mmCIF file with all atom_site columns, C-alpha atoms in Angstrom:
data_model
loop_
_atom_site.group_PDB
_atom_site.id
_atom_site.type_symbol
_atom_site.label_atom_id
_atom_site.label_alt_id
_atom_site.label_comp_id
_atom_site.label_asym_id
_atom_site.label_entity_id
_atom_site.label_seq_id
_atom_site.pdbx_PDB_ins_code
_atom_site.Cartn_x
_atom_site.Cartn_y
_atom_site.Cartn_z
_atom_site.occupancy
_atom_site.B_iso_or_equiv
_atom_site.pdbx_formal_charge
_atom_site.auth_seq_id
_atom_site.auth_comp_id
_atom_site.auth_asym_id
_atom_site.auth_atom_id
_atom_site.pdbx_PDB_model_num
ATOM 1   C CA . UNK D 1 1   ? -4.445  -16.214 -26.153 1.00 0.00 ? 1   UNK D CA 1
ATOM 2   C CA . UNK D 1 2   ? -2.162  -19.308 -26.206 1.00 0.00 ? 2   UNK D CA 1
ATOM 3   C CA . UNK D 1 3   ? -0.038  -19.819 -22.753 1.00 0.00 ? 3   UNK D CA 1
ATOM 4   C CA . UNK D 1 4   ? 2.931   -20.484 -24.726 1.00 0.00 ? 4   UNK D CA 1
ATOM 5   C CA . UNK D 1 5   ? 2.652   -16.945 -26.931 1.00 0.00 ? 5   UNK D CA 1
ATOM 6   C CA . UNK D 1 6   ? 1.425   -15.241 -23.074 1.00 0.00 ? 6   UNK D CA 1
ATOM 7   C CA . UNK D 1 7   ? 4.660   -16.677 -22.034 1.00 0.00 ? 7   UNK D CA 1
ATOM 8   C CA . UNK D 1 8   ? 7.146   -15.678 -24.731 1.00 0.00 ? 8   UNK D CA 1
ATOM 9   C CA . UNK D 1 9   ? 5.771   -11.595 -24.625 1.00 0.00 ? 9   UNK D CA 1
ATOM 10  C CA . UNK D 1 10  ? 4.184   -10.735 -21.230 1.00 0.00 ? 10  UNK D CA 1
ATOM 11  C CA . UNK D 1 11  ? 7.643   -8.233  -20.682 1.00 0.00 ? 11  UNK D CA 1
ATOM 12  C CA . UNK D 1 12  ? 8.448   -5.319  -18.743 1.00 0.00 ? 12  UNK D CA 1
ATOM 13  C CA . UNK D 1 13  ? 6.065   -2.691  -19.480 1.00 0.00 ? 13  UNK D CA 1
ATOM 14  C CA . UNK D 1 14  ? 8.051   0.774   -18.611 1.00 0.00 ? 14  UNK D CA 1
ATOM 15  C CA . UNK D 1 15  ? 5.122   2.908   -20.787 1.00 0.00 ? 15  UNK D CA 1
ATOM 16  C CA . UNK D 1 16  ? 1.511   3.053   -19.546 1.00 0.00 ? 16  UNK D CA 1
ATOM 17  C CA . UNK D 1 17  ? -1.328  4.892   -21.127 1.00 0.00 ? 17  UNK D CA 1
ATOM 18  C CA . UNK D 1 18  ? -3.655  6.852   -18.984 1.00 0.00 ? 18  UNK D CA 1
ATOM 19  C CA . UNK D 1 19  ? -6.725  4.673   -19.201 1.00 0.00 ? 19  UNK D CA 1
ATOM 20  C CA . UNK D 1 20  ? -7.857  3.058   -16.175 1.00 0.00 ? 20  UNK D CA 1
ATOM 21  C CA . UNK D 1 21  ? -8.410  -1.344  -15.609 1.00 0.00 ? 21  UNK D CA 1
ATOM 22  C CA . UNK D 1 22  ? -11.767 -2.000  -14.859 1.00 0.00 ? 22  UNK D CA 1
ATOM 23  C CA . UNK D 1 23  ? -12.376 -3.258  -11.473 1.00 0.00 ? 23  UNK D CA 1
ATOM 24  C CA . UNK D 1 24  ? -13.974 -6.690  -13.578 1.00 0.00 ? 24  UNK D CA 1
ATOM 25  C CA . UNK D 1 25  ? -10.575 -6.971  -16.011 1.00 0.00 ? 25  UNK D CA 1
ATOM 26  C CA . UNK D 1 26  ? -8.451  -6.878  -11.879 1.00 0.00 ? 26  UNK D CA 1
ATOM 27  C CA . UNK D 1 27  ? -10.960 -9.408  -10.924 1.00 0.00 ? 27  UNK D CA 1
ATOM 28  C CA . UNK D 1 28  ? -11.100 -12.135 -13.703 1.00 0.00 ? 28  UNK D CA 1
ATOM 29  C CA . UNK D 1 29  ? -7.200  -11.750 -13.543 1.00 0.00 ? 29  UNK D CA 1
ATOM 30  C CA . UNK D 1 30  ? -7.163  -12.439 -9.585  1.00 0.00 ? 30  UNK D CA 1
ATOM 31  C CA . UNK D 1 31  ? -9.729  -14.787 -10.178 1.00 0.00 ? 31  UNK D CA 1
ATOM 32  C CA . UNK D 1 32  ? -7.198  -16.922 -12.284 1.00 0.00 ? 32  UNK D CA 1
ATOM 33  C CA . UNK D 1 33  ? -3.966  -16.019 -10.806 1.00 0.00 ? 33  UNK D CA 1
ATOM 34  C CA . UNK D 1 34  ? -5.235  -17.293 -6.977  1.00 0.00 ? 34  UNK D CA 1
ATOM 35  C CA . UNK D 1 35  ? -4.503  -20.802 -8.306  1.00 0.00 ? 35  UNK D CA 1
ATOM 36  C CA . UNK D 1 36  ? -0.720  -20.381 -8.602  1.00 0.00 ? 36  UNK D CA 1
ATOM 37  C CA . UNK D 1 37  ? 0.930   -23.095 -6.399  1.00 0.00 ? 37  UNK D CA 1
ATOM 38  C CA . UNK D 1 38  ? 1.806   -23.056 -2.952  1.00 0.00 ? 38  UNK D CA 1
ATOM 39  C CA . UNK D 1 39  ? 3.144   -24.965 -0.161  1.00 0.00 ? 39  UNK D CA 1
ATOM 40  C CA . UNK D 1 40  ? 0.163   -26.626 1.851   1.00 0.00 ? 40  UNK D CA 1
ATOM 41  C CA . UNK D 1 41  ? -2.498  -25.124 0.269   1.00 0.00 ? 41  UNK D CA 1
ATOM 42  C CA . UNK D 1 42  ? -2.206  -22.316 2.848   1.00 0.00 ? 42  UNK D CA 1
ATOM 43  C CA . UNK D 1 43  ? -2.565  -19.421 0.516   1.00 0.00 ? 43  UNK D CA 1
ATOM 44  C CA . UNK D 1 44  ? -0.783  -16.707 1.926   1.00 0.00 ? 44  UNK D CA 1
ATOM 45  C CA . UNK D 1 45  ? -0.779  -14.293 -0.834  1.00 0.00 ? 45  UNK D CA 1
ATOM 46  C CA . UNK D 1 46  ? -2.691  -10.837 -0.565  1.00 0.00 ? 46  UNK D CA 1
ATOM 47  C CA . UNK D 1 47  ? -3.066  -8.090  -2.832  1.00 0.00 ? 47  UNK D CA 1
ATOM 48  C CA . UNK D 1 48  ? -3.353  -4.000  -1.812  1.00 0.00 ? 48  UNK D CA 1
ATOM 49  C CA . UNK D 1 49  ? -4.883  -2.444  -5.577  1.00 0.00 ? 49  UNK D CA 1
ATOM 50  C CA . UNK D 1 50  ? -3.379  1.597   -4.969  1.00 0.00 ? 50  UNK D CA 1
ATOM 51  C CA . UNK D 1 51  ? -5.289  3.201   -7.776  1.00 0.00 ? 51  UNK D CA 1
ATOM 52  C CA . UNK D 1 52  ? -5.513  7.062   -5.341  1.00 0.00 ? 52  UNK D CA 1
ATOM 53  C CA . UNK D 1 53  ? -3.258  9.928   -6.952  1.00 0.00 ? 53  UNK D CA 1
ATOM 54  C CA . UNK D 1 54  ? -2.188  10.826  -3.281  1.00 0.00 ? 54  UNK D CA 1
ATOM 55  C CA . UNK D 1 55  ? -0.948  7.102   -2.286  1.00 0.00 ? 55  UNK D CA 1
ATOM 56  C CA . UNK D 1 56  ? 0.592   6.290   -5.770  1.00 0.00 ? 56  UNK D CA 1
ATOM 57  C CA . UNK D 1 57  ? 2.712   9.434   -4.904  1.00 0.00 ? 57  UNK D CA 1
ATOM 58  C CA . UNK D 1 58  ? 3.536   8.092   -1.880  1.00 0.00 ? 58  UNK D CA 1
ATOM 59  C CA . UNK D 1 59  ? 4.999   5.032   -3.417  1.00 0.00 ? 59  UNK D CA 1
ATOM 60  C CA . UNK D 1 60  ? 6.765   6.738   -6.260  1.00 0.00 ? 60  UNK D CA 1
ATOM 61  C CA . UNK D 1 61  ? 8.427   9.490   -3.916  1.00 0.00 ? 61  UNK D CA 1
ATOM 62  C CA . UNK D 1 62  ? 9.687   6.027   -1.451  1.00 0.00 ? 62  UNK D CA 1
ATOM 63  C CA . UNK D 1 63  ? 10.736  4.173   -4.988  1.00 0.00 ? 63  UNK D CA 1
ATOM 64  C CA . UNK D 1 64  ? 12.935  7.138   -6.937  1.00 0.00 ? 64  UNK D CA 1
ATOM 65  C CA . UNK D 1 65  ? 15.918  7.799   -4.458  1.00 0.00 ? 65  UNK D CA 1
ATOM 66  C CA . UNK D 1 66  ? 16.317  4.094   -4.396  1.00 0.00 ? 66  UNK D CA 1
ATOM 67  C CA . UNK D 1 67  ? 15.802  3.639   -8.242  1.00 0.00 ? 67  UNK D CA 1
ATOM 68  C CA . UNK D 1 68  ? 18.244  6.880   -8.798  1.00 0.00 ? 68  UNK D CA 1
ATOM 69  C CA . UNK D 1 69  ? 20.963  4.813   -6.302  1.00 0.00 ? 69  UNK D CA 1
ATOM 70  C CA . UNK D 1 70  ? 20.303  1.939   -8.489  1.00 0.00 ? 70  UNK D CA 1
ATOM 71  C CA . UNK D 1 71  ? 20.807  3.772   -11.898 1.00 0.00 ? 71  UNK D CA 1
ATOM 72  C CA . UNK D 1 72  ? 23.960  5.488   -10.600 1.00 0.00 ? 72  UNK D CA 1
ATOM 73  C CA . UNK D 1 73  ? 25.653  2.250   -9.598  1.00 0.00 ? 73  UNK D CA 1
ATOM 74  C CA . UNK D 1 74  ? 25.075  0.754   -13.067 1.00 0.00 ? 74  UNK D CA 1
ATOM 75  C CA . UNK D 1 75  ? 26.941  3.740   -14.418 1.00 0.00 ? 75  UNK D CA 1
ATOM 76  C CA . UNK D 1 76  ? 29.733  3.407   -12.148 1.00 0.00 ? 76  UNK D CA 1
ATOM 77  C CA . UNK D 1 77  ? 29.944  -0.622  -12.338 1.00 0.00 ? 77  UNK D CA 1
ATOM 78  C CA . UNK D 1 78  ? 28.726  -1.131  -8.717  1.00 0.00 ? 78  UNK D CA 1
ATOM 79  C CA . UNK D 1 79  ? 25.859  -2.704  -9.899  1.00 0.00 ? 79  UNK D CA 1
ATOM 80  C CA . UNK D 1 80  ? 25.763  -5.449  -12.710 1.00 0.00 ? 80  UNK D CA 1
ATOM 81  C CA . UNK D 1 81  ? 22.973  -4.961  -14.849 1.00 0.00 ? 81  UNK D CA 1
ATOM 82  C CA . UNK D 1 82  ? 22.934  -7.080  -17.993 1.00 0.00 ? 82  UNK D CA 1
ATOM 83  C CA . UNK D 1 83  ? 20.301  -5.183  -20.092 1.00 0.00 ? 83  UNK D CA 1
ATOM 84  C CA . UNK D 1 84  ? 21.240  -2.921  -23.292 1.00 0.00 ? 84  UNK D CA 1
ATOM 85  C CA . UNK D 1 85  ? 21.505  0.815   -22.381 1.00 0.00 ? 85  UNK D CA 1
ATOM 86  C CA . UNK D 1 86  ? 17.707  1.737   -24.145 1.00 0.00 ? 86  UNK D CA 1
ATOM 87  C CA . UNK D 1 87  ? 15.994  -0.912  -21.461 1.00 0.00 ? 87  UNK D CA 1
ATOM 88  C CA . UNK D 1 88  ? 17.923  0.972   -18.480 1.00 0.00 ? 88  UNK D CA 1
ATOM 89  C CA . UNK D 1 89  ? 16.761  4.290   -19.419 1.00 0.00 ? 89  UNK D CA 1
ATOM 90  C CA . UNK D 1 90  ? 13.296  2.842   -20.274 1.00 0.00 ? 90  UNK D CA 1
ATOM 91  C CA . UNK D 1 91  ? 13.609  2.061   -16.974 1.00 0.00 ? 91  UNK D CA 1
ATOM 92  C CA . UNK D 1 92  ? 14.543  5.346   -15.816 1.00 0.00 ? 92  UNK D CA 1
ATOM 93  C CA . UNK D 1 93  ? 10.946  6.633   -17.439 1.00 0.00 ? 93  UNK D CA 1
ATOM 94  C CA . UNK D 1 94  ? 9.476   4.398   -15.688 1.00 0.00 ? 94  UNK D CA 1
ATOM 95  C CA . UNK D 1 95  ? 10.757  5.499   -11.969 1.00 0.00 ? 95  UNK D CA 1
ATOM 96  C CA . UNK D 1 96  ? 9.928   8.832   -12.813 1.00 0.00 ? 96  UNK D CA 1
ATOM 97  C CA . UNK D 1 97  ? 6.769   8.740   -14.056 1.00 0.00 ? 97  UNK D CA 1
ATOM 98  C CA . UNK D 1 98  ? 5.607   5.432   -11.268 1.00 0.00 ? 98  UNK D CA 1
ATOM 99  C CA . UNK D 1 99  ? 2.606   7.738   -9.870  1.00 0.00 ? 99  UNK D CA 1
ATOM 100 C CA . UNK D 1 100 ? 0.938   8.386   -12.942 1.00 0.00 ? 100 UNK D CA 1
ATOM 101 C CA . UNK D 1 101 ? 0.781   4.614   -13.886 1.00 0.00 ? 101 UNK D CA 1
ATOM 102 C CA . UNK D 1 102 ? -3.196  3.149   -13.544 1.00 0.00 ? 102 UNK D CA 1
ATOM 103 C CA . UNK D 1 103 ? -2.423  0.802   -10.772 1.00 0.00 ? 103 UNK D CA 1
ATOM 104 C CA . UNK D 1 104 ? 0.131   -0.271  -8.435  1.00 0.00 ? 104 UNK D CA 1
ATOM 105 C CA . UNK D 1 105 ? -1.004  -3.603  -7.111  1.00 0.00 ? 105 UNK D CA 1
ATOM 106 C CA . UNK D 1 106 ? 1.234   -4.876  -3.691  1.00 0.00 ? 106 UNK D CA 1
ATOM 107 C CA . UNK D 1 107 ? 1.696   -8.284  -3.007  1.00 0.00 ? 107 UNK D CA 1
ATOM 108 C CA . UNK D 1 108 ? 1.730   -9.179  -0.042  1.00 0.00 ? 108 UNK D CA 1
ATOM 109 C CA . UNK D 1 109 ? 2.169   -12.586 2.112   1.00 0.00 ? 109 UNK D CA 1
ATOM 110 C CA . UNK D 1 110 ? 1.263   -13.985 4.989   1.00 0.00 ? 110 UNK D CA 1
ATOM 111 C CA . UNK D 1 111 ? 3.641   -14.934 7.411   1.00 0.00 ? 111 UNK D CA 1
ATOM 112 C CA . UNK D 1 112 ? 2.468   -17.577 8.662   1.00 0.00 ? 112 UNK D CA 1
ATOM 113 C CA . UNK D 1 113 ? 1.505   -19.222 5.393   1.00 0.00 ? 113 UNK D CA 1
ATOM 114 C CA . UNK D 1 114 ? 4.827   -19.535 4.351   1.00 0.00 ? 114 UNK D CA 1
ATOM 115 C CA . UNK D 1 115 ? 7.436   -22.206 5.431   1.00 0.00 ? 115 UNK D CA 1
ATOM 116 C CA . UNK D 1 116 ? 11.056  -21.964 4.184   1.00 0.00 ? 116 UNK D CA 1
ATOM 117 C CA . UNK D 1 117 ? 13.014  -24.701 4.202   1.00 0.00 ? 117 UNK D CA 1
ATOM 118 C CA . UNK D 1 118 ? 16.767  -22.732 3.376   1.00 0.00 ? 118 UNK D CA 1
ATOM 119 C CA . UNK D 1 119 ? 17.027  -20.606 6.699   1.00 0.00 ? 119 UNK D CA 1
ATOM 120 C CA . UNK D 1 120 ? 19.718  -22.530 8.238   1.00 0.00 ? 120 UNK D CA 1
ATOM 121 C CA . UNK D 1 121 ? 21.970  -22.744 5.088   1.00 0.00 ? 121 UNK D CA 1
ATOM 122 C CA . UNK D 1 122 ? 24.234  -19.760 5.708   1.00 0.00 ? 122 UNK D CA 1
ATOM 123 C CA . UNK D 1 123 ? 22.877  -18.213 2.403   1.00 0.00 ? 123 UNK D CA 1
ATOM 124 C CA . UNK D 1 124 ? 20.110  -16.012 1.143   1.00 0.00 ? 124 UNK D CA 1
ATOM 125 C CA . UNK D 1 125 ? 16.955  -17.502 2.443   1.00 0.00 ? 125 UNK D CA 1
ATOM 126 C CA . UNK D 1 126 ? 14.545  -17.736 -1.356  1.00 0.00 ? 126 UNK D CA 1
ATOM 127 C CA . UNK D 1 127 ? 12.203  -20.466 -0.521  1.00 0.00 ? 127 UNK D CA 1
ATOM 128 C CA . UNK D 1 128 ? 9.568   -19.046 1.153   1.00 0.00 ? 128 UNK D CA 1
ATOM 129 C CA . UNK D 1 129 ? 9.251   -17.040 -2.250  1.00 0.00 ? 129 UNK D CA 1
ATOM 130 C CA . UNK D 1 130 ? 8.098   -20.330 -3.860  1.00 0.00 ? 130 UNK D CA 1
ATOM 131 C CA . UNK D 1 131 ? 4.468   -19.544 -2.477  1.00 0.00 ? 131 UNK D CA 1
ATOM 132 C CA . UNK D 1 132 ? 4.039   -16.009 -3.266  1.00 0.00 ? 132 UNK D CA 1
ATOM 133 C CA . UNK D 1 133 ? 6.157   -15.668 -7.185  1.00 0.00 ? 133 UNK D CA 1
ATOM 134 C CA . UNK D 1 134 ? 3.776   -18.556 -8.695  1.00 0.00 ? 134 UNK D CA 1
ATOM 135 C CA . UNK D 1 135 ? 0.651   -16.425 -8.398  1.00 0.00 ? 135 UNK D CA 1
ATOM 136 C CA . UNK D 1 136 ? 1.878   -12.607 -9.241  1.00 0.00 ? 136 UNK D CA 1
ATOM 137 C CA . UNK D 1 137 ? 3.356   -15.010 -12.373 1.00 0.00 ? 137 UNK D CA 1
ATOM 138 C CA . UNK D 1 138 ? -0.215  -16.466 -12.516 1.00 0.00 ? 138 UNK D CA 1
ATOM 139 C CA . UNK D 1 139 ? -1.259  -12.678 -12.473 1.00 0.00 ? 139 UNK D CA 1
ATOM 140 C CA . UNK D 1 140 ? 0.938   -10.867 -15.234 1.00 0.00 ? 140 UNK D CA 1
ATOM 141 C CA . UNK D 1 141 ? 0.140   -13.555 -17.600 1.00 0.00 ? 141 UNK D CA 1
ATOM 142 C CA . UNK D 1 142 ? -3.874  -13.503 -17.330 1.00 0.00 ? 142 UNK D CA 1
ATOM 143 C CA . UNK D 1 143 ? -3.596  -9.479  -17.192 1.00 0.00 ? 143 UNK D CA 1
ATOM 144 C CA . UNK D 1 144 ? -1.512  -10.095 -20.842 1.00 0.00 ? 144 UNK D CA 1
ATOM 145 C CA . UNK D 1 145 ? -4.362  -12.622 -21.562 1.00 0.00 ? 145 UNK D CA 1
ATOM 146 C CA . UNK D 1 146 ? -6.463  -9.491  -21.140 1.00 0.00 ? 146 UNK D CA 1
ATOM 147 C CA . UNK D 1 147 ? -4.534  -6.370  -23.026 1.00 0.00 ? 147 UNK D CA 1
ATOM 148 C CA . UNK D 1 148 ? -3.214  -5.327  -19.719 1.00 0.00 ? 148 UNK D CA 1
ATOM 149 C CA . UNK D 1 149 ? 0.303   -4.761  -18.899 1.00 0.00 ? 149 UNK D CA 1
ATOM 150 C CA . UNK D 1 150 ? 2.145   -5.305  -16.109 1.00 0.00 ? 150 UNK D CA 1
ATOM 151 C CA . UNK D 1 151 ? 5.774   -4.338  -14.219 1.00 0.00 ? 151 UNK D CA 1
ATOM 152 C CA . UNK D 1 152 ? 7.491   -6.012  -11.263 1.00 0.00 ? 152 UNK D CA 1
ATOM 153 C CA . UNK D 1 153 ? 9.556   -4.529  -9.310  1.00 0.00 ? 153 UNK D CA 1
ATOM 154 C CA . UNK D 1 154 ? 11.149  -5.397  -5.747  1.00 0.00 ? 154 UNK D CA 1
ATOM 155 C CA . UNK D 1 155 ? 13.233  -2.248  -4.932  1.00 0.00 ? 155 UNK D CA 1
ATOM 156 C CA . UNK D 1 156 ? 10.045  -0.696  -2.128  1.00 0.00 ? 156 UNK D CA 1
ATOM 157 C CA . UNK D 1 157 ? 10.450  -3.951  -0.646  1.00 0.00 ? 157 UNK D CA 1
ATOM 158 C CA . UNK D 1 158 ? 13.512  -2.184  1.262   1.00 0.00 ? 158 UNK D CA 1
ATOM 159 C CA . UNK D 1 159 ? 11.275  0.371   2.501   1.00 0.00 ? 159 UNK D CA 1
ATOM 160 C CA . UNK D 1 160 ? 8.467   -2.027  3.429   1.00 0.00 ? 160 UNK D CA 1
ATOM 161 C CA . UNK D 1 161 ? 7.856   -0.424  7.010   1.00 0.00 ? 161 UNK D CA 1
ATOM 162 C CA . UNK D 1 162 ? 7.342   2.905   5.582   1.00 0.00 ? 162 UNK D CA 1
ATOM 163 C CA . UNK D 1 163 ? 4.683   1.042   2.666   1.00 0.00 ? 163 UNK D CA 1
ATOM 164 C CA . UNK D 1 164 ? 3.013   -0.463  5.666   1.00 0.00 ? 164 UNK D CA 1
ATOM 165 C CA . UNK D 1 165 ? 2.216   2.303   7.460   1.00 0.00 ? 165 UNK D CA 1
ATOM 166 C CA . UNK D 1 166 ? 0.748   4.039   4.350   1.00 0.00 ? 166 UNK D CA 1
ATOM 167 C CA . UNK D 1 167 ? -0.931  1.096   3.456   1.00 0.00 ? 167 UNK D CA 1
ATOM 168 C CA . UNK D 1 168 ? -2.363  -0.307  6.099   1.00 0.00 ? 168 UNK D CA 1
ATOM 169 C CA . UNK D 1 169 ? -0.364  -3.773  5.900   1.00 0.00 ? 169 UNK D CA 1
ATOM 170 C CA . UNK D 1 170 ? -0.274  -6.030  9.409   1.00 0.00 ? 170 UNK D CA 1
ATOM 171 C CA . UNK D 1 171 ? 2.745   -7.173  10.944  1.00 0.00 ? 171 UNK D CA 1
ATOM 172 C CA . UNK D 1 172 ? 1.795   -10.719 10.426  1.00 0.00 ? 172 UNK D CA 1
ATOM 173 C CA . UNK D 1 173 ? 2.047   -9.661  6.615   1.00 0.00 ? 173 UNK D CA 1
ATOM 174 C CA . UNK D 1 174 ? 5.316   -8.943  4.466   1.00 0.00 ? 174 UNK D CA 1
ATOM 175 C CA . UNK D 1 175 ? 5.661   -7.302  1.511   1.00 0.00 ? 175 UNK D CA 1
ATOM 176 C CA . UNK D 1 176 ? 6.992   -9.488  -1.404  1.00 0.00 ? 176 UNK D CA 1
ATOM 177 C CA . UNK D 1 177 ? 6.626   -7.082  -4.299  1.00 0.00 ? 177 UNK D CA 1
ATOM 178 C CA . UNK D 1 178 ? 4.530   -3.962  -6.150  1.00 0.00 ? 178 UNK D CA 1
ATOM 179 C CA . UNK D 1 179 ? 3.482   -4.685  -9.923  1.00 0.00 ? 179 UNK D CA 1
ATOM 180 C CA . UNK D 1 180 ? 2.569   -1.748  -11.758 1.00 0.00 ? 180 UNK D CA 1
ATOM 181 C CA . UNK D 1 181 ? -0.248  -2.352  -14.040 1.00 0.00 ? 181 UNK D CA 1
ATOM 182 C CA . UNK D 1 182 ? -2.079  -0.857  -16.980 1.00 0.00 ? 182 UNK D CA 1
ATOM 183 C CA . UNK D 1 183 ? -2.624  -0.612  -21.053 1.00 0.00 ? 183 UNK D CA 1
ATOM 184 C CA . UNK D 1 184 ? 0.341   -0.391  -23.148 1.00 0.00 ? 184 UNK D CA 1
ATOM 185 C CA . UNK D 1 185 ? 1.651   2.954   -24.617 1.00 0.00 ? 185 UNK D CA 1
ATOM 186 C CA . UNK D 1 186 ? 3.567   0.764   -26.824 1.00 0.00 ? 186 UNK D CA 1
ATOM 187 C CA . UNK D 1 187 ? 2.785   -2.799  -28.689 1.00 0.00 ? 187 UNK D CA 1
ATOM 188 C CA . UNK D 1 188 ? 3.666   -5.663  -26.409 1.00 0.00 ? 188 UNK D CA 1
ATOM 189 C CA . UNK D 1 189 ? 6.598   -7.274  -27.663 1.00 0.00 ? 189 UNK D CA 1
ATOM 190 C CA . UNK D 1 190 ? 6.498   -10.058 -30.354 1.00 0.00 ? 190 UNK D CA 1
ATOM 191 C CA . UNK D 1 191 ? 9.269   -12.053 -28.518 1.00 0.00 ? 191 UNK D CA 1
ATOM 192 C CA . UNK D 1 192 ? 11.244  -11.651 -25.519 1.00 0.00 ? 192 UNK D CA 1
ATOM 193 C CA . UNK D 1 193 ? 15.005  -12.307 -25.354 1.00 0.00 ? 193 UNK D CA 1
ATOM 194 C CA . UNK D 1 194 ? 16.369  -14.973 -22.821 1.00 0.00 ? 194 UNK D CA 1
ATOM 195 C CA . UNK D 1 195 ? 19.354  -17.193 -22.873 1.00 0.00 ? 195 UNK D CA 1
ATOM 196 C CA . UNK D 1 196 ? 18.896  -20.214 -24.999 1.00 0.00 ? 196 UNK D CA 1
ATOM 197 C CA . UNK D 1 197 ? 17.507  -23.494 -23.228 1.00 0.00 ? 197 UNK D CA 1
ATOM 198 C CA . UNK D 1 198 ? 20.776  -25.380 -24.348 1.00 0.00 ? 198 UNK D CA 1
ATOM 199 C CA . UNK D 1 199 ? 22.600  -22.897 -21.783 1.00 0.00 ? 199 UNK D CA 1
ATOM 200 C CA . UNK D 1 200 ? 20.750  -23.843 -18.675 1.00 0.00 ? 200 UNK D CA 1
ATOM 201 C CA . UNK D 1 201 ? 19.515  -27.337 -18.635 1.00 0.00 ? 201 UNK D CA 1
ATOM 202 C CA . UNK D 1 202 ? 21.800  -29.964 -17.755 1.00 0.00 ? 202 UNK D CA 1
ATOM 203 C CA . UNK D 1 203 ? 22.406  -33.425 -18.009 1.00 0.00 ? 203 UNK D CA 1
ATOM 204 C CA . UNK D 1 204 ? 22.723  -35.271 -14.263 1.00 0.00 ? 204 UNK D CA 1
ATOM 205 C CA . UNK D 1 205 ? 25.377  -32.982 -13.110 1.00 0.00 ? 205 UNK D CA 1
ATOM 206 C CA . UNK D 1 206 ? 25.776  -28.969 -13.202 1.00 0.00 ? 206 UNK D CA 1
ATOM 207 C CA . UNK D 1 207 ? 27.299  -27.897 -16.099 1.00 0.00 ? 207 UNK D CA 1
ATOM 208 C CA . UNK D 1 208 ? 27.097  -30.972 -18.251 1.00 0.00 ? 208 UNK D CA 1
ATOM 209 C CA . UNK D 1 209 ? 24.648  -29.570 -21.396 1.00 0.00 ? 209 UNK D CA 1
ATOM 210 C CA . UNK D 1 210 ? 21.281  -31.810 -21.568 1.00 0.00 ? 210 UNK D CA 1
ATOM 211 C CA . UNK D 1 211 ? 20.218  -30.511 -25.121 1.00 0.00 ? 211 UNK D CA 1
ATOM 212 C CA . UNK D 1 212 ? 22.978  -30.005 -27.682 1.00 0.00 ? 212 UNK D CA 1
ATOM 213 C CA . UNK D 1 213 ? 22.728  -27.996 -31.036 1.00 0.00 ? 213 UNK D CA 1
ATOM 214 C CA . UNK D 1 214 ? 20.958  -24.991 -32.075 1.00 0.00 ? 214 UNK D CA 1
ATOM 215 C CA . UNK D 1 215 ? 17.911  -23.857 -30.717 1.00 0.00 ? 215 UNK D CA 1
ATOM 216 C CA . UNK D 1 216 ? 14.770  -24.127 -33.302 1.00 0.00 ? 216 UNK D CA 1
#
């Protein structure tokens, strides 16, 4: 399909059907998504494919309490959420139902391959992201290329020692983020809703619009 169409509906997927991803669909999508940028060419991303009922349970029993935490701070206004009440219990499904999904595919990074720049700022450290996110990106857009759905989600990042020992992840090796995958129970959207481009490009300075008008 055309990058800009992959780009404007590869969203959220919180409904999977049961059917499995061929091993060759996982590997033409790898096979494209290994090209994503990163610092020095060092490649330090890794994926773990969890396709066992038994391990998939695992995961899904480490991800609900924290999901359910989550959800119950965006009902008592702890936790800002900006999504329309349907997408939050969408995502609600979707926690409860994580170990029957296909495929749970953890990315993980090397260490060593990474090399933030932001560490001594006094603020949340986000740079060594810059060569992991390119390539799961890379990855949910040639799985959409494909019919395949995908999900990201961060939140068994905060249990990462407990996901290492279950999965067999080194200590050189963090983990950055676990994207459910599979086919669609549902039609992949037509178009995805973000904030128009006039609202976040500026001119020179912060806060000075670049573009003015309505979008086309």
């Amino acid at each position: 399909m055309e990058l800009d169409e992959a780009m404007r509906t590869t969203g959220t997927c919180r409904y999977f059907r049961d059917d499995p991803v061929p091993d060759e669909v996982l590997h033409a999508a790898v096979d494209a998504a290994r090209f994503g940028p990163q610092g020095g060419n060092r490649q330090p991303v890794k994926w773990i494919v969890v396709r066992d009922a038994a391990r998939k349970q695992a995961l899904a029993d480490l991800y609900l309490p924290m999901w359910e935490a989550y959800f119950a701070g965006i009902g008592e206004g702890t936790v800002q959420a900006n999504a329309l009440p349907k997408t939050v219990l969408d995502a609600d499904h979707f926690a409860r139902h994580l170990a029957s999904v296909p495929a749970i595919l953890v990315l993980c990074a090397e260490t060593s391959g990474l090399h933030p720049t932001d560490t001594e700022l006094g603020r949340l450290s986000v740079v060594g992201g810059a060569s992991i996110y390119p390539t799961m990106q890379n990855l949910c857009l040639a799985l959409r290329d494909r019919g395949v759905a995908t999900a990201v989600t961060t939140l068994l990042c905060a249990v990462e020692p407990q996901v290492r020992e279950l999965l067999g992840v080194p200590d050189d090796h963090i983990t950055a983020a676990h994207v459910a995958v599979g086919y669609p129970a549902k039609a992949f959207p037509t178009k995805l809703s973000r904030t128009p481009v006039e609202q976040i490009v500026f001119d020179e300075t912060f806060g000075r619009p670049l573009f003015a008008g309505t979008p086309a």
